[in-house]
Short mmCIF file of C-alpha atoms in Angstrom, two decimals:
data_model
loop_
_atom_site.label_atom_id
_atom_site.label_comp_id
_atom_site.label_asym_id
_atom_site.label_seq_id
_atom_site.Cartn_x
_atom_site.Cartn_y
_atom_site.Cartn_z
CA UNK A 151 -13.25 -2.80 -32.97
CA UNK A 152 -10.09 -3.01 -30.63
CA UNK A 153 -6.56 -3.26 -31.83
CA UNK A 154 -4.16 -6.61 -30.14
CA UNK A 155 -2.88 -4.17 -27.45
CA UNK A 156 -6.55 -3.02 -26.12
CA UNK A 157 -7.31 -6.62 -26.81
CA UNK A 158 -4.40 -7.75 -24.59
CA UNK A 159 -4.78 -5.24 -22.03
CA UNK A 160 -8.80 -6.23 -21.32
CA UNK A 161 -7.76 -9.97 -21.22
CA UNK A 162 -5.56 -9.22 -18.39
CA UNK A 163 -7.45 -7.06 -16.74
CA UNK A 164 -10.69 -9.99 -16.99
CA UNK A 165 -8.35 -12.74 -15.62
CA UNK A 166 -7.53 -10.14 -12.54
CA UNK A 167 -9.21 -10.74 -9.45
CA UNK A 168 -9.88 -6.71 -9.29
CA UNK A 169 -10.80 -6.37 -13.10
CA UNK A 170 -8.30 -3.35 -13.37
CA UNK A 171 -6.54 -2.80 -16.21
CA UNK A 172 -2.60 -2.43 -15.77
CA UNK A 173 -0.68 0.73 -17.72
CA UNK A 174 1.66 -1.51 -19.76
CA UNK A 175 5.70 -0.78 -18.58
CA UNK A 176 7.45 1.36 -20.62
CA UNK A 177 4.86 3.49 -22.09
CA UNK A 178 5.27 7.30 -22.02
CA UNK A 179 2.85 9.26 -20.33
CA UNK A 180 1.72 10.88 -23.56
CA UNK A 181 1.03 7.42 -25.11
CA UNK A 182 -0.30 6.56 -21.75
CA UNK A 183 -3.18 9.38 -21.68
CA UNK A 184 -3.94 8.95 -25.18
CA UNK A 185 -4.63 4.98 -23.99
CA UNK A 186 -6.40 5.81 -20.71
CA UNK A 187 -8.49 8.05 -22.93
CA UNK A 188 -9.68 5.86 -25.34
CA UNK A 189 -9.93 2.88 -22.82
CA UNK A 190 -12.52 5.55 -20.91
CA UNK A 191 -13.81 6.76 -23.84
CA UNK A 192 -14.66 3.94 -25.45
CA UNK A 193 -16.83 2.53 -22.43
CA UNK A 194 -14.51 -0.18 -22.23
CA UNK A 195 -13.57 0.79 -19.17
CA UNK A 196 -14.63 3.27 -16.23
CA UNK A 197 -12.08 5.85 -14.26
CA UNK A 198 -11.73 4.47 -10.53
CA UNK A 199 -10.08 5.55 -7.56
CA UNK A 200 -7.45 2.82 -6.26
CA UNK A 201 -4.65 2.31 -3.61
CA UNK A 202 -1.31 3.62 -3.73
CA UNK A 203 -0.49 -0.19 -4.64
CA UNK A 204 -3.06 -1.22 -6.86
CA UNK A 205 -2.10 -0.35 -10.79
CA UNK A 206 -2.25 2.97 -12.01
CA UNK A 207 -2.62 5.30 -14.58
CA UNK A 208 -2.28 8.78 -12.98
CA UNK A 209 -2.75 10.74 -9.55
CA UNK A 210 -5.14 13.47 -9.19
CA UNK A 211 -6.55 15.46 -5.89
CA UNK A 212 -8.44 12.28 -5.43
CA UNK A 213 -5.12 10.25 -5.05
CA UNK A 214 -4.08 7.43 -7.74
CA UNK A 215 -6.83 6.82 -10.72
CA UNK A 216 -6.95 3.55 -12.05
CA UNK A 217 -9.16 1.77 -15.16
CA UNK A 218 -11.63 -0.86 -14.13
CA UNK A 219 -13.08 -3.15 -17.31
CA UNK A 220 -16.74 -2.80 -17.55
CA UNK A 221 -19.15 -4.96 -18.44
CA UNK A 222 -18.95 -3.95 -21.86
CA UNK A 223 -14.77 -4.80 -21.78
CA UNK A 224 -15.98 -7.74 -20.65
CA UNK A 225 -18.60 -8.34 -24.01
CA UNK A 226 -16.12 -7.07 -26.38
CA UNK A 227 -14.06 -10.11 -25.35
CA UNK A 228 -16.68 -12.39 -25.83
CA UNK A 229 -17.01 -13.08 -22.29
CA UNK A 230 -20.23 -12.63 -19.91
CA UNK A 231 -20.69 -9.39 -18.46
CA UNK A 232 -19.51 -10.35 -15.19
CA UNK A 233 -21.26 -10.97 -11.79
CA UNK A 234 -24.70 -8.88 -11.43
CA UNK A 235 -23.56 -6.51 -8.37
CA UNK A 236 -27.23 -8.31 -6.31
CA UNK A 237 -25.27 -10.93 -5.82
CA UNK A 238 -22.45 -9.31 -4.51
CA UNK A 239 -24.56 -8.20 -1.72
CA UNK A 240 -23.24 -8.32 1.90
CA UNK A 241 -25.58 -10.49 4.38
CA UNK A 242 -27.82 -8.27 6.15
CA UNK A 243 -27.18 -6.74 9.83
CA UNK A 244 -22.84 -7.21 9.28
CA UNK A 245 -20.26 -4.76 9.43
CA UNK A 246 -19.91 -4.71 5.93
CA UNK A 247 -23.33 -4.06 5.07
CA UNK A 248 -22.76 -1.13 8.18
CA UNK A 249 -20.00 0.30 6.24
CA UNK A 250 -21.96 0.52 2.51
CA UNK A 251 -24.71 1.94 4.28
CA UNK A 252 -22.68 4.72 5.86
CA UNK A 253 -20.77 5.10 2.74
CA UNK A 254 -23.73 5.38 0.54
CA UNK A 255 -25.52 8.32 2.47
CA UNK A 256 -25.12 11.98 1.03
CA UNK A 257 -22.64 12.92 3.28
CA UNK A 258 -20.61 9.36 3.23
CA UNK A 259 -18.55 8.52 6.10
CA UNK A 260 -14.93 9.58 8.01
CA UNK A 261 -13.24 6.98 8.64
CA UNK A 262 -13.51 8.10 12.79
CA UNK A 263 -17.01 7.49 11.96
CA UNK A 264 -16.77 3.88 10.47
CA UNK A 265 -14.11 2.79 13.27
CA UNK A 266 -16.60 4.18 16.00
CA UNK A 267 -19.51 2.19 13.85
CA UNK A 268 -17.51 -1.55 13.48
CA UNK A 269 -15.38 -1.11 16.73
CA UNK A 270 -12.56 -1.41 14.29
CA UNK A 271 -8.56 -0.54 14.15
CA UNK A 272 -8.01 2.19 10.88
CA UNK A 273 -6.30 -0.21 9.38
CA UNK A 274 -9.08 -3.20 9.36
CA UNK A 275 -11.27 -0.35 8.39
CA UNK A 276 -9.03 0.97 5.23
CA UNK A 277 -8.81 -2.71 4.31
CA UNK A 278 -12.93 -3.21 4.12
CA UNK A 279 -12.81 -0.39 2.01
CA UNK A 280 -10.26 -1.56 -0.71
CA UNK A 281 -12.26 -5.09 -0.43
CA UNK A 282 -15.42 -2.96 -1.67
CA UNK A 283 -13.26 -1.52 -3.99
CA UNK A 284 -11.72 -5.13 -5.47
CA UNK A 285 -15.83 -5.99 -5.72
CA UNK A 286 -16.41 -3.38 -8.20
CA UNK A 287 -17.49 -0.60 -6.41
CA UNK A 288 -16.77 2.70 -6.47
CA UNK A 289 -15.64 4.29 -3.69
CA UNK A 290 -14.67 8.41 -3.51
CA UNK A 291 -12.35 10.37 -1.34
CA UNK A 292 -13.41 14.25 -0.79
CA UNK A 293 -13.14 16.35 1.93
CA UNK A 294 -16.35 17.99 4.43
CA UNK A 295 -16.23 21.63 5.01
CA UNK A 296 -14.45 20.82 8.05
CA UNK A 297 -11.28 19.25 5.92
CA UNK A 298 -11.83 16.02 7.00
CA UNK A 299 -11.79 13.09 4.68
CA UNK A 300 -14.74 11.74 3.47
CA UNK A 301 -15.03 8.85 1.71
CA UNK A 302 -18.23 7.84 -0.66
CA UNK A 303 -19.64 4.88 -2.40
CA UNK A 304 -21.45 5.94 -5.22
CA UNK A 305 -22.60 3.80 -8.43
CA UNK A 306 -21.90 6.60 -10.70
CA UNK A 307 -18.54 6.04 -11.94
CA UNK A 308 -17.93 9.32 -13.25
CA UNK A 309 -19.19 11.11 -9.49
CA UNK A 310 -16.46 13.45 -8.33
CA UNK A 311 -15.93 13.49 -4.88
CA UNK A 312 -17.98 16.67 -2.87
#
């Protein structure tokens, strides 16, 4: 069972367009890892990497970390567990689907590689990524034993980046 303030904090999160789950203002970061903790814990919702801008719990090596409700948030509110990710599916033969395909191979993608792919600007590219990323899934940053970035979808929420 979850207390008014988990309560609240799911509710929010389910009427966001992103599903992710805001740290509340004024909360201490002590209080705010023991609530990120059982949040994760709990099931009720998964550890994601976001944007600089997006809301945020903490920073790591992988950048800002973010909570995400899960489908099982989204039952213990006694609401449906949310769109099945098949019909989230890009259209066949489109950039987009270009870009999950490159981002869902072993080695995932630089993002040279998915501007050379789409014959897009960095910044068109960076922005199909967060759109994945607003859809639910879950997108890593590591680097290749060259340093460069590599970014990674993976449906594994709790895959570190290689």
């Amino acid at each position: 069972m979850i207390d008014e303030i988990h309560h609240a904090l799911l509710k929010a999160a389910a009427e966001s367009h992103d599903q992710l789950i805001a740290r509340p203002t004024g909360l201490n970061a002590r209080a705010a890892k023991a609530l990120f903790a059982k949040l994760h814990k709990t099931e009720l919702a998964v550890e994601v990497v976001v944007t600089a801008d997006e809301p945020h719990w903490h920073s790591d090596e992988r950048g800002p970390i973010g909570l995400r409700l899960t489908p099982a948030g989204r039952k213990t509110l006694g609401l449906d567990a949310g769109p099945d990710r098949a019909e989230t599916k890009p259209r066949s033969g489109t950039k987009q689907a270009l870009i999950i395909a490159m981002l869902r191979r072993d080695e995932g993608a630089t993002l040279a590689d998915l501007m050379a792919a789409t014959g897009w600007l960095a910044h068109s590219t960076r922005a199909a990524m967060t759109g994945l990323r607003k859809r639910g899934m879950i997108l890593t940053k590591g680097h290749d034993a060259e340093g460069r970035t590599v970014y990674r979808l993976t449906d594994d929420a709790t895959t570190e980046a290689r």
